[in-house]
XYZ file of N, CA, C and O in Angstrom:
444
model
N -5.930 -11.068 55.952
C -5.395 -12.230 55.206
C -4.333 -11.795 54.220
O -4.606 -10.911 53.404
N -3.207 -12.400 54.232
C -2.057 -12.014 53.258
C -2.277 -12.892 51.974
O -2.660 -14.074 51.926
N -2.048 -12.150 50.948
C -2.111 -12.859 49.562
C -0.669 -13.494 49.239
O 0.289 -12.852 49.639
N -0.613 -14.591 48.682
C 0.532 -15.229 48.271
C 1.302 -14.387 47.255
O 0.498 -13.903 46.299
N 2.483 -14.062 47.436
C 3.254 -13.259 46.454
C 3.690 -14.090 45.291
O 4.276 -15.148 45.440
N 3.560 -13.543 44.054
C 3.991 -14.354 42.896
C 5.519 -13.888 42.650
O 5.834 -12.660 43.046
N 6.340 -14.723 42.106
C 7.710 -14.441 42.027
C 7.815 -13.311 40.966
O 7.048 -13.113 40.087
N 8.797 -12.435 41.209
C 9.190 -11.345 40.312
C 9.846 -11.907 39.026
O 10.803 -12.734 39.132
N 9.284 -11.476 37.844
C 9.883 -12.002 36.672
C 10.645 -10.933 35.877
O 10.205 -9.792 35.894
N 11.715 -11.448 35.258
C 12.383 -10.513 34.450
C 11.604 -10.219 33.152
O 10.659 -10.959 32.835
N 12.026 -9.199 32.423
C 11.265 -8.939 31.067
C 11.366 -10.052 30.155
O 10.409 -10.543 29.577
N 12.552 -10.776 30.197
C 12.731 -11.970 29.245
C 11.874 -13.167 29.823
O 11.232 -13.835 28.945
N 11.637 -13.342 31.069
C 10.841 -14.287 31.526
C 9.387 -14.046 31.236
O 8.540 -14.934 30.864
N 8.877 -12.830 31.310
C 7.501 -12.502 31.008
C 7.318 -12.713 29.472
O 6.316 -13.177 29.023
N 8.395 -12.416 28.669
C 8.304 -12.657 27.254
C 8.106 -14.097 26.986
O 7.156 -14.491 26.195
N 8.933 -14.990 27.590
C 8.689 -16.498 27.375
C 7.357 -16.998 27.975
O 6.690 -17.809 27.362
N 6.953 -16.423 29.111
C 5.739 -16.908 29.704
C 4.539 -16.562 28.722
O 3.633 -17.382 28.582
N 4.587 -15.390 28.095
C 3.544 -14.979 27.240
C 3.509 -15.985 25.997
O 2.464 -16.455 25.533
N 4.664 -16.299 25.473
C 4.723 -17.227 24.274
C 4.392 -18.662 24.772
O 3.606 -19.377 23.932
N 4.639 -19.092 25.893
C 4.327 -20.419 26.370
C 2.867 -20.571 26.618
O 2.265 -21.554 26.151
N 2.243 -19.597 27.131
C 0.798 -19.596 27.287
C 0.038 -19.519 26.026
O -0.930 -20.357 25.767
N 0.622 -18.721 25.061
C 0.042 -18.697 23.658
C 0.168 -20.007 22.962
O -0.691 -20.483 22.394
N 1.262 -20.707 23.167
C 1.560 -21.904 22.588
C 0.525 -23.006 23.010
O -0.028 -23.729 22.302
N 0.420 -23.018 24.449
C -0.581 -23.985 24.961
C -1.969 -23.707 24.499
O -2.716 -24.660 24.227
N -2.382 -22.429 24.383
C -3.653 -22.029 23.974
C -3.876 -22.544 22.524
O -5.045 -22.763 22.074
N -2.805 -22.450 21.654
C -2.935 -22.830 20.300
C -3.105 -24.287 20.116
O -3.676 -24.747 19.057
N -2.718 -25.144 21.111
C -2.776 -26.553 21.001
C -1.622 -27.196 20.140
O -1.631 -28.460 19.979
N -0.687 -26.264 19.638
C 0.404 -26.836 18.950
C 1.585 -27.238 19.868
O 1.627 -26.654 20.935
N 2.448 -28.019 19.325
C 3.604 -28.254 20.080
C 4.581 -27.148 20.033
O 4.405 -26.208 19.302
N 5.568 -27.055 20.979
C 6.553 -25.979 20.942
C 7.350 -25.960 19.624
O 7.520 -24.776 19.134
N 7.616 -27.094 19.111
C 8.271 -27.035 17.721
C 7.509 -26.344 16.632
O 8.050 -25.528 15.952
N 6.238 -26.796 16.609
C 5.375 -26.153 15.565
C 5.180 -24.538 15.892
O 5.236 -23.801 14.997
N 4.834 -24.249 17.170
C 4.651 -22.877 17.523
C 5.760 -22.057 17.236
O 5.667 -20.855 16.554
N 7.043 -22.491 17.565
C 8.136 -21.578 17.355
C 8.511 -21.505 15.835
O 8.896 -20.401 15.398
N 8.243 -22.523 15.031
C 8.452 -22.401 13.723
C 7.520 -21.422 13.016
O 7.924 -20.576 12.230
N 6.287 -21.439 13.532
C 5.339 -20.498 13.031
C 5.519 -19.070 13.392
O 5.142 -18.103 12.647
N 6.272 -18.805 14.533
C 6.510 -17.429 15.029
C 7.913 -17.002 14.865
O 8.366 -16.045 15.410
N 8.751 -17.807 14.207
C 10.166 -17.294 13.983
C 10.895 -17.345 15.192
O 11.846 -16.484 15.377
N 10.670 -18.333 16.218
C 11.377 -18.354 17.421
C 12.242 -19.589 17.488
O 12.038 -20.582 16.741
N 13.267 -19.568 18.322
C 14.118 -20.741 18.447
C 13.519 -21.672 19.500
O 13.313 -21.212 20.686
N 13.230 -22.887 19.066
C 12.627 -23.777 20.054
C 13.535 -24.007 21.249
O 12.986 -24.107 22.356
N 14.773 -24.159 21.101
C 15.742 -24.400 22.197
C 15.584 -23.244 23.286
O 15.676 -23.512 24.416
N 15.498 -21.944 22.728
C 15.285 -20.918 23.656
C 14.016 -20.916 24.428
O 14.053 -20.543 25.593
N 12.996 -21.334 23.710
C 11.668 -21.357 24.360
C 11.627 -22.504 25.451
O 11.104 -22.287 26.590
N 12.196 -23.726 25.128
C 12.487 -24.670 26.086
C 13.175 -24.283 27.348
O 12.943 -24.551 28.454
N 14.284 -23.494 27.059
C 15.080 -22.981 28.104
C 14.311 -21.960 29.046
O 14.296 -21.959 30.267
N 13.405 -21.094 28.348
C 12.661 -20.211 29.167
C 11.606 -20.955 29.915
O 11.377 -20.586 31.074
N 11.022 -21.923 29.394
C 10.027 -22.807 30.073
C 10.684 -23.453 31.311
O 10.123 -23.483 32.422
N 11.862 -24.021 31.221
C 12.642 -24.671 32.151
C 12.849 -23.631 33.373
O 12.656 -24.013 34.502
N 13.233 -22.413 33.018
C 13.562 -21.402 34.065
C 12.260 -21.067 34.803
O 12.263 -20.812 36.051
N 11.079 -20.957 34.006
C 9.812 -20.655 34.749
C 9.372 -21.776 35.590
O 8.758 -21.500 36.652
N 9.571 -22.970 35.217
C 9.230 -24.167 36.038
C 10.075 -24.055 37.306
O 9.542 -24.269 38.370
N 11.346 -23.885 37.190
C 12.221 -23.788 38.269
C 11.883 -22.721 39.343
O 12.026 -22.835 40.546
N 11.419 -21.648 38.805
C 10.989 -20.500 39.610
C 9.682 -20.672 40.198
O 9.215 -19.949 41.050
N 8.845 -21.745 39.777
C 7.583 -21.995 40.294
C 6.424 -21.340 39.595
O 5.368 -21.370 40.132
N 6.746 -20.679 38.487
C 5.654 -19.936 37.824
C 4.831 -20.906 37.073
O 3.527 -20.714 36.942
N 5.429 -21.928 36.435
C 4.757 -22.948 35.697
C 4.807 -24.289 36.472
O 5.958 -24.525 37.087
N 3.854 -25.087 36.324
C 3.912 -26.422 37.039
C 4.809 -27.421 36.282
O 4.945 -27.305 35.137
N 5.448 -28.181 37.087
C 6.303 -29.294 36.550
C 5.384 -30.461 36.346
O 5.028 -31.099 37.368
N 4.955 -30.726 35.078
C 4.118 -31.860 34.717
C 4.923 -32.863 33.998
O 5.522 -32.479 32.937
N 4.902 -34.064 34.438
C 5.473 -35.103 33.809
C 4.366 -35.967 33.172
O 3.483 -36.474 33.852
N 4.327 -36.128 31.876
C 3.367 -36.963 31.296
C 3.454 -38.519 31.783
O 4.648 -38.908 31.917
N 2.462 -39.118 32.027
C 2.544 -40.460 32.394
C 2.838 -41.413 31.141
O 2.319 -41.089 30.010
N 3.737 -42.263 31.282
C 4.307 -43.035 30.235
C 3.439 -44.366 30.080
O 3.438 -44.967 28.982
N 2.993 -44.877 31.158
C 2.251 -46.112 31.131
C 0.908 -46.092 31.732
O 0.655 -45.225 32.673
N -0.070 -46.754 31.291
C -1.392 -46.772 31.837
C -1.790 -48.252 32.040
O -1.450 -49.123 31.462
N -2.508 -48.389 33.241
C -2.916 -49.746 33.476
C -4.010 -50.179 32.572
O -4.864 -49.357 32.195
N -3.912 -51.372 32.153
C -4.841 -51.949 31.148
C -5.529 -53.200 31.743
O -4.926 -53.971 32.458
N -6.754 -53.350 31.271
C -7.479 -54.463 31.703
C -8.278 -54.974 30.584
O -8.999 -54.228 29.854
N -8.213 -56.355 30.268
C -8.843 -56.915 29.147
C -10.176 -57.319 29.682
O -10.297 -57.983 30.599
N -11.325 -56.829 29.002
C -12.617 -57.101 29.319
C -13.238 -57.975 28.297
O -13.381 -57.493 27.143
N -13.630 -59.182 28.607
C -14.133 -60.055 27.539
C -13.004 -60.610 26.543
O -11.829 -60.313 26.721
N -13.465 -61.323 25.569
C -12.456 -61.844 24.596
C -12.557 -61.090 23.352
O -13.509 -60.441 22.983
N -11.452 -61.084 22.681
C -11.358 -60.328 21.342
C -11.840 -61.307 20.299
O -11.209 -62.359 20.126
N -12.936 -60.842 19.602
C -13.516 -61.752 18.612
C -13.452 -61.128 17.227
O -13.630 -61.760 16.265
N -13.158 -59.825 17.212
C -12.996 -59.173 15.944
C -11.839 -58.243 15.953
O -11.175 -58.089 17.017
N -11.791 -57.423 15.047
C -10.681 -56.380 15.054
C -11.071 -54.976 15.581
O -10.519 -54.030 15.124
N -12.032 -54.967 16.357
C -12.483 -53.713 16.868
C -11.962 -53.534 18.281
O -12.035 -54.426 19.076
N -11.413 -52.249 18.527
C -10.782 -52.069 19.865
C -11.493 -50.912 20.469
O -11.928 -49.960 19.807
N -11.524 -50.883 21.788
C -12.001 -49.871 22.554
C -11.050 -49.652 23.700
O -10.941 -50.650 24.490
N -10.429 -48.479 23.954
C -9.550 -48.209 25.005
C -10.281 -47.177 25.894
O -10.529 -46.046 25.381
N -10.589 -47.430 27.114
C -11.068 -46.477 28.057
C -9.955 -45.964 28.944
O -9.323 -46.627 29.693
N -9.811 -44.705 28.841
C -8.584 -44.019 29.589
C -9.044 -43.623 30.958
O -10.339 -43.401 31.223
N -8.168 -43.444 31.951
C -8.629 -43.137 33.281
C -9.290 -41.714 33.379
O -10.025 -41.445 34.332
N -9.016 -40.897 32.389
C -9.736 -39.495 32.350
C -11.204 -39.563 31.858
O -11.837 -38.518 31.765
N -11.647 -40.808 31.622
C -13.061 -40.918 31.116
C -13.158 -40.858 29.478
O -14.253 -41.165 29.043
N -12.145 -40.614 28.884
C -12.129 -40.604 27.330
C -11.951 -42.102 26.872
O -11.252 -42.760 27.272
N -12.768 -42.391 25.847
C -12.724 -43.721 25.193
C -12.253 -43.509 23.780
O -12.663 -42.579 23.082
N -11.413 -44.437 23.365
C -10.906 -44.441 22.025
C -11.364 -45.744 21.396
O -11.085 -46.782 21.879
N -12.078 -45.796 20.271
C -12.428 -46.911 19.513
C -12.018 -46.883 18.105
O -12.006 -45.853 17.521
N -11.501 -47.983 17.683
C -11.054 -48.119 16.325
C -11.129 -49.586 15.871
O -11.242 -50.492 16.788
N -11.000 -49.782 14.627
C -11.054 -51.197 14.125
C -9.974 -51.317 13.044
O -9.458 -50.355 12.504
N -9.610 -52.580 12.846
C -8.598 -52.880 11.833
C -7.098 -52.662 12.402
O -6.976 -52.604 13.579
N -6.227 -52.544 11.457
C -4.838 -52.530 11.781
C -4.503 -51.015 12.148
O -4.998 -50.069 11.484
N -3.628 -50.778 13.001
C -3.116 -49.410 13.235
C -1.726 -49.535 13.587
O -1.223 -50.440 14.306
N -0.855 -48.522 13.220
C 0.537 -48.540 13.521
C 0.724 -47.973 14.829
O -0.061 -47.169 15.453
N 1.919 -48.372 15.562
C 2.103 -47.908 16.887
C 2.359 -46.461 17.007
O 1.890 -45.911 18.063
N 2.913 -45.835 16.075
C 3.073 -44.277 16.107
C 1.747 -43.614 16.157
O 1.564 -42.654 16.910
N 0.872 -44.057 15.343
C -0.492 -43.362 15.215
C -1.316 -43.610 16.445
O -1.907 -42.788 17.017
N -1.229 -44.855 17.006
C -1.895 -45.202 18.243
C -1.320 -44.388 19.377
O -2.131 -43.812 20.119
N -0.051 -44.208 19.478
C 0.598 -43.482 20.553
C 0.104 -42.049 20.469
O -0.177 -41.398 21.494
N 0.068 -41.505 19.351
C -0.379 -40.112 19.084
C -1.812 -39.851 19.531
O -2.131 -38.958 20.362
N -2.660 -40.725 19.122
C -4.068 -40.738 19.462
C -4.314 -40.822 20.957
O -5.003 -40.023 21.663
N -3.611 -41.801 21.676
C -3.829 -42.041 23.084
C -3.180 -40.974 23.846
O -3.703 -40.492 24.915
N -2.065 -40.344 23.481
C -1.429 -39.197 24.131
C -2.364 -37.995 24.037
O -2.601 -37.332 25.076
N -2.960 -37.760 22.860
C -3.888 -36.606 22.736
C -5.097 -36.861 23.561
O -5.550 -35.938 24.208
N -5.690 -37.991 23.511
C -6.873 -38.305 24.316
C -6.684 -38.237 25.835
O -7.488 -37.709 26.544
N -5.483 -38.638 26.286
C -5.150 -38.694 27.606
C -5.002 -37.234 28.184
O -5.368 -36.825 29.357
N -4.632 -36.327 27.301
C -4.475 -34.922 27.641
C -5.763 -34.133 27.698
O -5.922 -33.046 28.236
N -6.933 -34.649 27.160
C -8.181 -34.038 27.149
C -8.805 -34.031 28.538
O -9.615 -33.106 28.705
N -8.568 -34.862 29.330
C -9.143 -35.025 30.707
C -8.666 -33.971 31.574
O -8.985 -33.277 32.357
């Protein structure tokens, strides 16, 4: 049985692959990771794009919209959002759109 051959990487591509994997493992964004490590974010994005094009990294597009279903009537200011990945987010009171977006994006990535 033949093993699938992995693409040959240049030294520079191996360099960026190592940083991209370290960034993902850290849980930080590329912007935060590059600032902490004295790297140019633009160069890291370029390295990531080249690795995606070469098939080394998967091309993942985050979903922008999720199907929502209202269950029951809203009688108080408590909210519960069940995401398709099984994660539930519960909060009460007012919340700004930016904070809610950050929480939901993070929760969606957990599954």
